[in-house]
Short mmCIF file of C-alpha atoms in Angstrom, two decimals:
data_model
loop_
_atom_site.label_atom_id
_atom_site.label_comp_id
_atom_site.label_asym_id
_atom_site.label_seq_id
_atom_site.Cartn_x
_atom_site.Cartn_y
_atom_site.Cartn_z
CA MET A 50 -28.89 13.51 -13.26
CA THR A 51 -27.17 15.24 -11.51
CA GLU A 52 -28.65 19.14 -10.11
CA PHE A 53 -27.59 22.27 -8.40
CA SER A 54 -29.51 23.95 -5.50
CA SER A 55 -26.81 26.04 -3.67
CA LYS A 56 -23.27 27.32 -4.05
CA ASP A 57 -23.12 26.88 -0.55
CA ALA A 58 -20.74 24.76 0.29
CA LYS A 59 -22.27 23.62 4.37
CA ALA A 60 -25.46 23.30 2.88
CA CYS A 61 -25.36 21.90 -0.45
CA PRO A 62 -27.85 19.24 -1.26
CA VAL A 63 -28.02 17.63 -5.06
CA HIS A 64 -29.56 14.24 -6.62
CA PHE A 65 -26.29 12.29 -7.19
CA ASP A 66 -26.81 8.17 -7.65
CA HIS A 67 -23.16 6.44 -8.14
CA HIS A 68 -25.90 3.16 -9.29
CA THR A 69 -27.02 4.73 -12.16
CA VAL A 70 -26.48 4.86 -15.52
CA ASP A 71 -26.68 7.98 -16.50
CA HIS A 72 -23.57 8.77 -13.81
CA THR A 73 -21.69 5.79 -16.07
CA LYS A 74 -22.39 7.99 -19.27
CA GLN A 75 -21.62 11.62 -17.90
CA TRP A 76 -19.67 10.73 -14.12
CA PRO A 77 -16.27 12.82 -15.41
CA GLU A 78 -18.66 15.68 -15.55
CA THR A 79 -20.93 14.77 -12.78
CA TYR A 80 -17.52 15.41 -10.53
CA ARG A 81 -16.61 18.10 -12.97
CA LYS A 82 -19.98 20.17 -11.87
CA LEU A 83 -20.04 19.07 -7.98
CA ARG A 84 -15.97 19.65 -7.56
CA GLU A 85 -16.87 23.29 -9.20
CA GLU A 86 -20.07 24.33 -7.27
CA CYS A 87 -20.69 21.56 -4.61
CA PRO A 88 -17.42 19.98 -3.24
CA ARG A 89 -19.40 18.78 -0.35
CA ALA A 90 -22.37 17.76 -1.78
CA TRP A 91 -25.10 16.13 0.68
CA THR A 92 -28.19 14.03 -1.26
CA ASP A 93 -30.85 12.34 0.74
CA ASN A 94 -30.17 9.51 -1.35
CA TYR A 95 -29.94 5.43 -0.15
CA ASP A 96 -30.27 7.14 3.83
CA GLY A 97 -28.57 10.12 3.27
CA PHE A 98 -24.28 10.61 2.45
CA TRP A 99 -22.00 13.84 1.56
CA VAL A 100 -20.22 13.34 -1.71
CA ALA A 101 -16.13 14.92 -2.02
CA THR A 102 -14.88 15.53 -5.10
CA ARG A 103 -11.97 17.33 -3.94
CA LEU A 104 -8.64 15.49 -3.98
CA SER A 105 -7.53 17.29 -0.67
CA ASP A 106 -10.85 16.84 1.28
CA ILE A 107 -10.65 12.54 0.12
CA VAL A 108 -7.51 12.61 1.56
CA GLY A 109 -8.49 14.69 4.68
CA VAL A 110 -10.86 12.18 5.17
CA ALA A 111 -9.40 8.92 4.27
CA GLN A 112 -6.17 10.08 6.23
CA GLN A 113 -8.13 10.33 9.62
CA SER A 114 -9.36 7.03 9.95
CA ASP A 115 -9.68 7.47 14.52
CA ALA A 116 -13.12 9.74 12.81
CA PHE A 117 -14.13 7.94 9.89
CA SER A 118 -14.95 4.00 10.23
CA ALA A 119 -14.85 1.51 7.75
CA HIS A 120 -16.34 -1.22 9.63
CA LYS A 121 -18.76 -2.98 7.91
CA GLU A 122 -21.68 -4.28 10.78
CA VAL A 123 -23.11 -7.66 9.09
CA ASP A 124 -26.37 -9.14 10.66
CA PHE A 125 -26.53 -12.31 9.26
CA GLU A 126 -30.11 -13.31 11.08
CA ASN A 127 -31.43 -10.61 8.99
CA GLY A 128 -29.41 -10.42 5.82
CA THR A 129 -28.59 -6.75 6.62
CA SER A 130 -25.33 -4.41 6.71
CA THR A 131 -24.30 -0.80 8.38
CA GLY A 132 -21.47 0.29 7.24
CA GLY A 133 -18.38 -0.28 4.98
CA VAL A 134 -17.01 1.26 2.59
CA THR A 135 -20.00 1.13 0.16
CA ILE A 136 -23.09 3.81 -0.28
CA PRO A 137 -26.07 1.75 0.33
CA PRO A 138 -23.88 -1.57 1.76
CA ALA A 139 -24.32 -4.59 -0.48
CA GLY A 140 -25.67 -8.17 1.64
CA THR A 141 -24.30 -9.55 4.21
CA THR A 142 -20.62 -9.97 2.02
CA ARG A 143 -17.80 -7.67 4.73
CA GLY A 144 -14.12 -7.60 2.76
CA ILE A 145 -11.43 -7.23 5.27
CA PRO A 146 -9.02 -5.86 5.78
CA ASN A 147 -11.28 -3.02 3.83
CA GLU A 148 -13.99 -3.27 5.70
CA ALA A 149 -12.13 -3.03 8.90
CA ASP A 150 -11.39 -0.55 11.73
CA ASN A 151 -8.68 -0.62 13.81
CA PRO A 152 -6.94 -2.66 16.12
CA GLU A 153 -8.38 -5.93 13.71
CA TRP A 154 -6.92 -3.43 10.48
CA GLU A 155 -3.58 -3.63 11.93
CA GLY A 156 -3.38 -7.14 12.96
CA ILE A 157 -4.84 -8.50 9.34
CA ARG A 158 -3.07 -5.97 6.91
CA ARG A 159 0.12 -6.96 9.03
CA PHE A 160 -0.40 -11.17 8.77
CA ILE A 161 -0.68 -10.11 4.93
CA ASN A 162 1.46 -7.11 3.99
CA ARG A 163 4.39 -9.13 2.65
CA ARG A 164 2.62 -11.15 0.67
CA PHE A 165 1.35 -7.74 -1.75
CA ALA A 166 4.50 -6.30 -1.15
CA PRO A 167 6.98 -5.03 -4.05
CA ARG A 168 9.49 -7.88 -3.44
CA ALA A 169 6.72 -10.66 -3.41
CA ILE A 170 5.39 -8.86 -6.44
CA GLU A 171 8.53 -9.39 -7.64
CA GLU A 172 8.88 -12.62 -7.45
CA ARG A 173 5.53 -13.28 -9.45
CA ARG A 174 6.25 -11.29 -12.34
CA ALA A 175 7.40 -14.12 -13.78
CA LYS A 176 5.35 -16.37 -14.12
CA ALA A 177 2.78 -13.50 -14.75
CA LYS A 178 4.78 -12.73 -17.73
CA GLN A 179 4.33 -16.47 -19.10
CA PHE A 180 0.77 -16.50 -18.66
CA THR A 181 0.17 -13.22 -20.21
CA ALA A 182 2.14 -14.66 -22.95
CA ALA A 183 0.16 -17.71 -22.98
CA LEU A 184 -2.99 -15.38 -23.38
CA VAL A 185 -1.35 -13.85 -26.14
CA ASP A 186 -0.77 -17.05 -28.11
CA MET A 187 -4.45 -18.57 -27.55
CA VAL A 188 -5.78 -15.35 -29.98
CA ILE A 189 -2.22 -14.36 -32.06
CA GLU A 190 -3.35 -16.57 -35.20
CA THR A 191 -6.39 -15.70 -35.50
CA GLY A 192 -5.83 -12.16 -35.94
CA GLU A 193 -8.86 -11.08 -33.88
CA CYS A 194 -9.49 -11.31 -29.82
CA ASP A 195 -12.13 -9.39 -27.31
CA PHE A 196 -9.49 -7.98 -25.42
CA VAL A 197 -11.21 -8.51 -21.56
CA ASP A 198 -12.24 -12.23 -22.69
CA ASP A 199 -9.09 -13.07 -23.02
CA LEU A 200 -6.67 -10.76 -22.06
CA THR A 201 -7.16 -8.23 -18.99
CA SER A 202 -10.25 -10.47 -17.59
CA ALA A 203 -8.12 -13.62 -17.65
CA LEU A 204 -4.47 -12.71 -16.41
CA PRO A 205 -5.55 -10.61 -13.24
CA ALA A 206 -8.03 -13.91 -12.31
CA LEU A 207 -4.61 -16.84 -13.05
CA VAL A 208 -2.84 -14.73 -11.30
CA THR A 209 -4.89 -14.18 -8.32
CA MET A 210 -5.53 -18.14 -7.82
CA GLU A 211 -2.04 -18.35 -8.66
CA ILE A 212 -0.80 -16.60 -5.82
CA PHE A 213 -4.46 -18.45 -3.92
CA GLY A 214 -3.03 -21.69 -4.50
CA PHE A 215 -6.64 -22.50 -6.42
CA PRO A 216 -6.46 -25.09 -9.44
CA LEU A 217 -5.56 -21.99 -12.13
CA ASP A 218 -8.62 -23.94 -15.42
CA GLU A 219 -11.14 -22.99 -12.07
CA TRP A 220 -9.86 -18.84 -12.59
CA ARG A 221 -13.08 -18.73 -14.84
CA LYS A 222 -15.59 -19.84 -12.41
CA PHE A 223 -14.13 -18.01 -9.22
CA ALA A 224 -13.58 -14.33 -11.63
CA ASP A 225 -17.04 -14.58 -13.75
CA PRO A 226 -19.44 -13.82 -10.42
CA PHE A 227 -17.30 -11.38 -9.64
CA HIS A 228 -17.13 -9.47 -12.69
CA THR A 229 -21.38 -9.77 -13.22
CA MET A 230 -21.63 -8.96 -9.97
CA VAL A 231 -18.97 -5.26 -10.24
CA PHE A 232 -20.72 -4.03 -12.84
CA THR A 233 -24.97 -5.94 -12.34
CA PRO A 234 -26.87 -2.02 -11.14
CA ILE A 235 -28.47 -3.07 -7.65
CA HIS A 236 -31.85 -2.13 -8.68
CA ASP A 237 -31.60 -5.02 -11.40
CA PRO A 238 -33.05 -8.23 -10.21
CA ALA A 239 -30.25 -9.79 -12.08
CA PHE A 240 -28.22 -8.60 -9.08
CA ALA A 241 -29.51 -10.93 -6.52
CA GLU A 242 -28.25 -14.13 -8.47
CA THR A 243 -25.24 -12.43 -9.55
CA VAL A 244 -24.53 -12.15 -5.32
CA ARG A 245 -25.18 -16.05 -5.13
CA GLY A 246 -22.56 -16.79 -7.70
CA LEU A 247 -20.82 -16.16 -4.95
CA ASP A 248 -21.20 -19.34 -2.93
CA TYR A 249 -19.03 -21.44 -5.84
CA PHE A 250 -15.80 -19.22 -4.35
CA ARG A 251 -17.15 -19.91 -0.68
CA GLU A 252 -17.19 -23.52 -0.72
CA ARG A 253 -13.62 -23.34 -3.17
CA VAL A 254 -12.48 -21.29 0.13
CA ASP A 255 -13.76 -23.97 3.25
CA GLU A 256 -12.39 -27.37 0.76
CA GLU A 257 -9.33 -26.42 0.28
CA ILE A 258 -8.77 -24.45 4.02
CA ALA A 259 -9.94 -27.59 4.77
CA LYS A 260 -7.46 -29.39 2.40
CA ARG A 261 -4.32 -26.91 3.54
CA ARG A 262 -4.86 -28.21 7.83
CA ILE A 263 -4.27 -31.33 6.65
CA GLU A 264 -1.59 -30.94 3.79
CA PRO A 265 0.35 -27.28 3.95
CA LYS A 266 1.45 -25.92 0.85
CA ASP A 267 3.49 -23.03 0.21
CA ASP A 268 0.46 -20.47 -1.11
CA PHE A 269 -1.93 -18.25 0.68
CA LEU A 270 -5.26 -20.43 1.12
CA THR A 271 -1.85 -22.15 3.15
CA LEU A 272 -1.10 -19.21 5.18
CA LEU A 273 -4.91 -18.28 6.16
CA ALA A 274 -5.13 -22.05 7.07
CA THR A 275 -2.40 -22.16 9.10
CA GLY A 276 -1.46 -18.78 10.41
CA GLU A 277 -2.04 -16.91 13.24
CA ILE A 278 -2.94 -12.82 13.58
CA ASN A 279 -2.55 -11.64 17.32
CA GLY A 280 -1.87 -15.21 17.82
CA GLU A 281 -4.74 -16.76 17.39
CA PRO A 282 -5.63 -19.02 14.34
CA LEU A 283 -7.63 -17.43 12.05
CA THR A 284 -11.83 -18.07 12.93
CA TRP A 285 -13.47 -18.59 9.55
CA GLN A 286 -15.62 -15.89 9.03
CA GLN A 287 -12.36 -13.80 8.75
CA ILE A 288 -10.65 -16.55 6.50
CA ARG A 289 -14.11 -16.37 4.32
CA ASP A 290 -14.35 -12.13 4.55
CA LEU A 291 -10.73 -11.75 3.73
CA SER A 292 -10.20 -14.11 0.67
CA PHE A 293 -13.36 -12.52 -0.57
CA ASN A 294 -11.59 -9.07 -0.39
CA ILE A 295 -8.55 -10.69 -1.80
CA LEU A 296 -10.32 -12.25 -4.71
CA ALA A 297 -12.74 -9.35 -5.08
CA GLY A 298 -9.41 -6.90 -5.52
CA GLY A 299 -8.15 -9.50 -7.86
CA VAL A 300 -10.54 -10.46 -10.53
CA ASP A 301 -11.36 -6.82 -11.24
CA THR A 302 -9.77 -3.76 -10.75
CA THR A 303 -6.94 -4.50 -12.87
CA THR A 304 -8.97 -5.60 -15.70
CA ALA A 305 -10.82 -2.30 -15.91
CA LEU A 306 -7.53 -0.81 -15.86
CA ALA A 307 -6.08 -2.02 -18.59
CA SER A 308 -8.64 -2.39 -20.48
CA ASN A 309 -9.47 1.24 -20.24
CA ALA A 310 -6.10 1.73 -21.33
CA LEU A 311 -6.65 -0.61 -24.54
CA ILE A 312 -8.96 1.49 -25.55
CA TRP A 313 -7.20 4.49 -25.39
CA LEU A 314 -3.95 3.05 -26.91
CA GLY A 315 -6.64 2.28 -29.33
CA ARG A 316 -7.74 5.59 -30.18
CA ASN A 317 -5.02 7.47 -29.17
CA PRO A 318 -2.49 5.07 -31.60
CA GLY A 319 0.57 8.14 -32.18
CA GLU A 320 1.24 7.81 -27.93
CA ARG A 321 0.36 3.81 -28.92
CA GLN A 322 3.81 4.43 -30.58
CA ARG A 323 5.52 6.91 -28.58
CA LEU A 324 4.86 3.96 -25.40
CA ILE A 325 6.31 1.16 -27.92
CA ASP A 326 8.94 3.49 -28.36
CA ASP A 327 9.76 4.41 -25.00
CA PRO A 328 9.13 1.14 -22.50
CA ASP A 329 10.41 3.82 -20.12
CA LEU A 330 7.05 5.65 -19.63
CA MET A 331 5.03 2.71 -19.13
CA PRO A 332 5.55 3.29 -15.14
CA PHE A 333 4.43 6.50 -15.81
CA ALA A 334 1.69 5.85 -18.15
CA CYS A 335 0.30 3.26 -15.70
CA GLU A 336 -0.16 5.75 -13.14
CA GLU A 337 -1.94 8.53 -15.62
CA PHE A 338 -3.90 5.60 -16.30
CA ILE A 339 -4.98 4.68 -13.04
CA ARG A 340 -5.77 8.77 -12.14
CA PHE A 341 -7.63 9.50 -15.11
CA TYR A 342 -10.11 6.07 -15.17
CA SER A 343 -10.30 5.88 -11.81
CA PRO A 344 -11.19 1.81 -11.62
CA ILE A 345 -12.29 2.07 -7.98
CA GLY A 346 -14.41 5.72 -8.97
CA ALA A 347 -15.87 5.23 -5.27
CA LEU A 348 -15.40 4.42 -1.28
CA SER A 349 -17.10 5.69 1.65
CA ARG A 350 -16.64 6.01 5.53
CA THR A 351 -18.85 7.10 8.58
CA ALA A 352 -18.11 9.84 10.90
CA ILE A 353 -18.08 7.67 14.27
CA LYS A 354 -17.66 11.05 16.34
CA ASP A 355 -18.69 14.95 14.82
CA THR A 356 -15.81 15.43 12.88
CA GLU A 357 -14.19 18.49 11.01
CA VAL A 358 -11.55 18.29 7.68
CA ASP A 359 -10.93 21.47 6.88
CA GLY A 360 -13.47 23.30 7.34
CA TRP A 361 -15.99 21.19 6.38
CA THR A 362 -18.11 19.29 9.15
CA ILE A 363 -19.44 16.39 9.02
CA ARG A 364 -21.81 14.75 12.74
CA LYS A 365 -21.70 11.78 13.72
CA GLY A 366 -22.89 8.31 11.98
CA GLU A 367 -23.05 10.60 8.35
CA ARG A 368 -20.93 8.55 5.77
CA VAL A 369 -19.17 10.17 3.49
CA LEU A 370 -18.37 8.97 -0.33
CA MET A 371 -14.77 10.33 -1.77
CA ALA A 372 -15.10 10.22 -4.70
CA TYR A 373 -11.77 9.26 -5.59
CA ALA A 374 -12.40 9.13 -9.82
CA GLY A 375 -14.04 12.92 -8.76
CA GLY A 376 -10.36 13.96 -7.20
CA ASN A 377 -8.36 12.32 -9.45
CA ARG A 378 -9.41 15.53 -12.03
CA ASP A 379 -9.28 17.93 -9.58
CA PRO A 380 -7.24 20.60 -11.08
CA GLU A 381 -6.09 21.99 -7.54
CA ALA A 382 -3.85 18.83 -8.10
CA PHE A 383 -3.21 18.40 -11.97
CA GLU A 384 -3.02 19.71 -14.67
CA ASP A 385 -4.99 19.76 -18.02
CA PRO A 386 -7.27 17.04 -15.67
CA GLU A 387 -8.82 16.07 -18.10
CA GLN A 388 -6.22 14.92 -20.41
CA VAL A 389 -4.36 11.89 -20.71
CA LYS A 390 -0.79 12.77 -20.27
CA ILE A 391 1.14 8.80 -20.51
CA ASP A 392 4.05 10.89 -19.09
CA ARG A 393 2.23 13.11 -16.38
CA PHE A 394 4.48 13.37 -13.31
CA PRO A 395 4.63 14.53 -10.53
CA ASN A 396 0.93 12.59 -10.51
CA LYS A 397 -0.48 12.09 -6.63
CA HIS A 398 -3.52 10.37 -7.65
CA VAL A 399 -5.83 9.29 -4.95
CA GLY A 400 -7.21 5.59 -7.49
CA PHE A 401 -4.92 3.39 -5.05
CA GLY A 402 -7.14 5.45 -1.95
CA ALA A 403 -5.11 6.72 0.29
CA GLY A 404 -4.43 7.11 4.75
CA MET A 405 -4.01 2.92 5.78
CA HIS A 406 -6.26 1.77 3.69
CA ARG A 407 -4.22 2.41 0.78
CA CYS A 408 -4.34 -0.59 -2.04
CA LEU A 409 -3.01 -3.54 -0.94
CA GLY A 410 -2.56 -4.60 -4.13
CA SER A 411 -1.52 -1.25 -5.66
CA PHE A 412 2.53 -3.54 -6.31
CA LEU A 413 0.49 -6.27 -7.83
CA ALA A 414 -1.85 -3.59 -9.90
CA ARG A 415 0.66 -2.26 -11.60
CA MET A 416 2.72 -5.58 -12.36
CA MET A 417 0.14 -7.10 -14.32
CA PHE A 418 -0.72 -4.01 -15.81
CA GLN A 419 2.84 -3.74 -17.07
CA GLU A 420 3.02 -7.39 -18.38
CA MET A 421 -0.63 -6.94 -19.62
CA ILE A 422 -0.12 -3.40 -22.12
CA GLY A 423 3.74 -4.25 -22.76
CA GLU A 424 2.81 -7.34 -24.31
CA VAL A 425 -0.15 -6.89 -26.39
CA LEU A 426 2.12 -3.37 -27.69
CA ARG A 427 5.11 -6.16 -28.36
CA ARG A 428 3.24 -8.65 -29.96
CA LEU A 429 -0.08 -6.82 -31.61
CA PRO A 430 1.03 -3.58 -32.47
CA ASP A 431 -0.87 -2.36 -34.94
CA TYR A 432 -4.40 -3.08 -32.82
CA THR A 433 -7.42 -1.75 -34.00
CA ILE A 434 -10.49 -1.32 -31.57
CA ASP A 435 -13.54 -2.54 -32.68
CA GLU A 436 -15.66 0.65 -31.49
CA ASP A 437 -19.47 -0.59 -32.80
CA GLY A 438 -18.51 -3.53 -30.02
CA LEU A 439 -17.69 -2.09 -27.32
CA ARG A 440 -19.75 -2.55 -24.67
CA GLN A 441 -18.97 -1.49 -21.47
CA TYR A 442 -20.71 -1.22 -17.95
CA PRO A 443 -24.14 -0.37 -17.07
CA SER A 444 -23.39 0.42 -13.97
CA ILE A 445 -19.35 1.26 -12.51
CA SER A 446 -20.68 2.15 -8.74
CA GLY A 447 -18.20 -0.13 -8.54
CA VAL A 448 -15.45 -1.12 -11.13
CA ASN A 449 -15.45 1.69 -13.55
CA GLY A 450 -14.93 -1.93 -16.80
CA TRP A 451 -16.12 -2.93 -20.16
CA ILE A 452 -17.96 -5.65 -20.75
CA SER A 453 -16.76 -6.64 -24.35
CA ILE A 454 -13.72 -4.77 -26.36
CA PRO A 455 -13.57 -6.91 -29.40
CA ALA A 456 -10.43 -6.26 -30.95
CA HIS A 457 -8.57 -6.85 -34.56
CA PHE A 458 -4.52 -7.19 -35.15
CA THR A 459 -2.18 -8.46 -38.35
CA PRO A 460 -2.22 -12.25 -37.03
CA GLY A 461 1.54 -12.95 -35.95
CA ALA A 462 3.24 -16.29 -34.44
CA LYS A 463 2.29 -17.95 -31.31
CA VAL A 464 5.48 -18.63 -28.49
CA GLY A 465 4.52 -21.12 -27.06
CA ALA A 466 4.08 -20.16 -23.27
CA VAL A 467 1.90 -22.81 -21.56
CA ILE A 468 -0.44 -21.51 -18.72
CA GLU A 469 0.76 -23.40 -15.59
CA MET B 34 19.31 19.53 1.15
CA LYS B 35 17.71 16.94 3.62
CA VAL B 36 14.88 14.92 2.88
CA ARG B 37 12.11 12.98 5.61
CA ILE B 38 9.31 11.08 5.07
CA ASP B 39 7.14 10.78 7.50
CA ALA B 40 6.66 6.97 8.61
CA ASP B 41 3.25 8.41 9.93
CA LEU B 42 1.41 9.58 6.70
CA CYS B 43 3.22 7.42 4.08
CA GLN B 44 1.11 4.63 3.32
CA GLY B 45 3.41 3.11 0.25
CA HIS B 46 2.10 4.49 -3.00
CA ALA B 47 5.59 4.66 -3.95
CA MET B 48 5.55 7.66 -6.05
CA CYS B 49 7.90 8.49 -4.35
CA ALA B 50 10.97 5.67 -5.84
CA LEU B 51 9.13 6.73 -9.20
CA ALA B 52 10.39 10.08 -8.69
CA CYS B 53 14.11 9.22 -7.26
CA PRO B 54 14.61 5.74 -7.32
CA GLU B 55 17.91 6.38 -6.31
CA LEU B 56 16.97 7.53 -3.29
CA PHE B 57 13.51 6.13 -2.31
CA GLN B 58 13.32 2.70 -1.06
CA LEU B 59 9.96 0.01 -0.94
CA SER B 60 9.79 -1.44 2.03
CA ASP B 61 9.81 -5.56 1.46
CA GLU B 62 7.67 -5.51 5.20
CA ASP B 63 4.47 -3.11 4.03
CA GLY B 64 5.85 -1.42 0.24
CA HIS B 65 5.86 1.68 2.69
CA ALA B 66 9.12 4.56 1.67
CA TYR B 67 12.84 4.91 3.12
CA VAL B 68 15.90 6.81 2.92
CA GLU B 69 18.62 5.33 3.90
CA ASP B 70 20.75 9.18 4.15
CA GLU B 71 18.37 11.98 4.49
CA ASN B 72 21.27 14.19 2.51
CA VAL B 73 20.42 14.52 -0.46
CA PRO B 74 22.90 15.05 -3.29
CA PRO B 75 22.94 18.15 -5.29
CA GLU B 76 22.06 15.98 -8.30
CA TYR B 77 19.07 14.57 -6.73
CA GLU B 78 17.07 17.62 -5.11
CA ALA B 79 15.32 18.64 -8.91
CA ALA B 80 13.69 14.78 -8.54
CA VAL B 81 13.36 14.83 -4.59
CA GLU B 82 11.17 18.04 -5.17
CA ARG B 83 9.29 16.06 -7.40
CA ALA B 84 8.91 13.55 -5.15
CA VAL B 85 7.83 15.83 -2.09
CA ARG B 86 4.50 17.30 -5.33
CA SER B 87 3.59 13.40 -6.08
CA CYS B 88 3.33 12.04 -2.88
CA PRO B 89 -0.75 11.75 -2.20
CA GLU B 90 -0.40 11.12 1.36
CA GLY B 91 1.79 14.81 1.84
CA ALA B 92 4.42 12.59 3.88
CA ILE B 93 8.22 13.90 2.23
CA GLN B 94 9.54 17.05 3.12
CA THR B 95 12.43 18.49 2.77
CA SER B 96 14.73 21.14 4.19
#
């Protein structure tokens, strides 16, 4: 439970732990109370950190990247780390450019930005459409499916594999460890085991990079193997950290977004019909689901100097959790913030973060969301969610997602799409 | 009406392109927004105002 002991913004100690099952069950209420009573809260958990829940404060922190560091320092000898974008820092795995400051950040983003910019992503749409149609083909004759296993987990993983240049049939081996890692609570003894599951991914990256150095192809692995950042080839560590960041960003976040949207549309058939009748609403609905569910609910920074954000003083060394999920329901920024309005606009959500670290894959996420939801609405328009079979992530500290979403629908015909 | 995008603040959220795709273009390099012409035709003024209110970074100004 989150308890409040002061309304003074400068001395507002709370008990807050985003890794608990309680948080998963009641985060909208927790963030609402924090925003109203204690928008710049301090908790002693995990060596102490601020929790920012107002949209303007979150943007204020995110935009001051010279004062608030995202850099993660890894001590491989002792297996520990400090800083980075999670509280507490998880193990020795570092994602770049997400956990990098300037000048390192700029070199990496310049190296990869173009691959994730709108034009490059549009060029991938036809393939994503084909994969989505093939995934629906696999279940459409049976009249039932699990939206997570059969679609929302599969499509982002397949598209990510395609971008990298990994064999598509390995997608489950890549995606499952990330999937399990993000929903296993860090206090759970199984967490360490799930993190070790990432070793397969690291080994495969190393193998494929070695192959690309001998035989280059037209894929992301080749760029990593043969490209240069600031005139230097990438180190093995850079290749691992960068590919980890891209895979982690690719495989579970859009999964969570589409999963939440499918549940909401299943529970709101009138609004689902509205989206079927007016597909032009899709981009607006996409932004609204990102706002409302905030697939990545919070990320952190560390102050590297005493800094002020609109009258709030953060001391050097203090950590700040930017609770995007809280900011995205801030009534100062959104009318009726606790309501989903599929045509909401303007919608200045921070579901993709803010400041220079704005989600690299945001255009890819939107494209995949549109393809998945569009295909379901066209081919499984009468689906119903089996509410008793829904299984939410126990911990949403990483990603606000679902393990299982069983559904039924009127069987239909295959269109003959294939995954290749 | 004139519209200006602060390139230091714009991060490529692309909400302006959703508000008014006729005027706001997105870079093929990093998805950041730009306008070809800062003069806003009268029929797009309302859409540009919506773009201003849609930008999470506060990067769009009109005059």
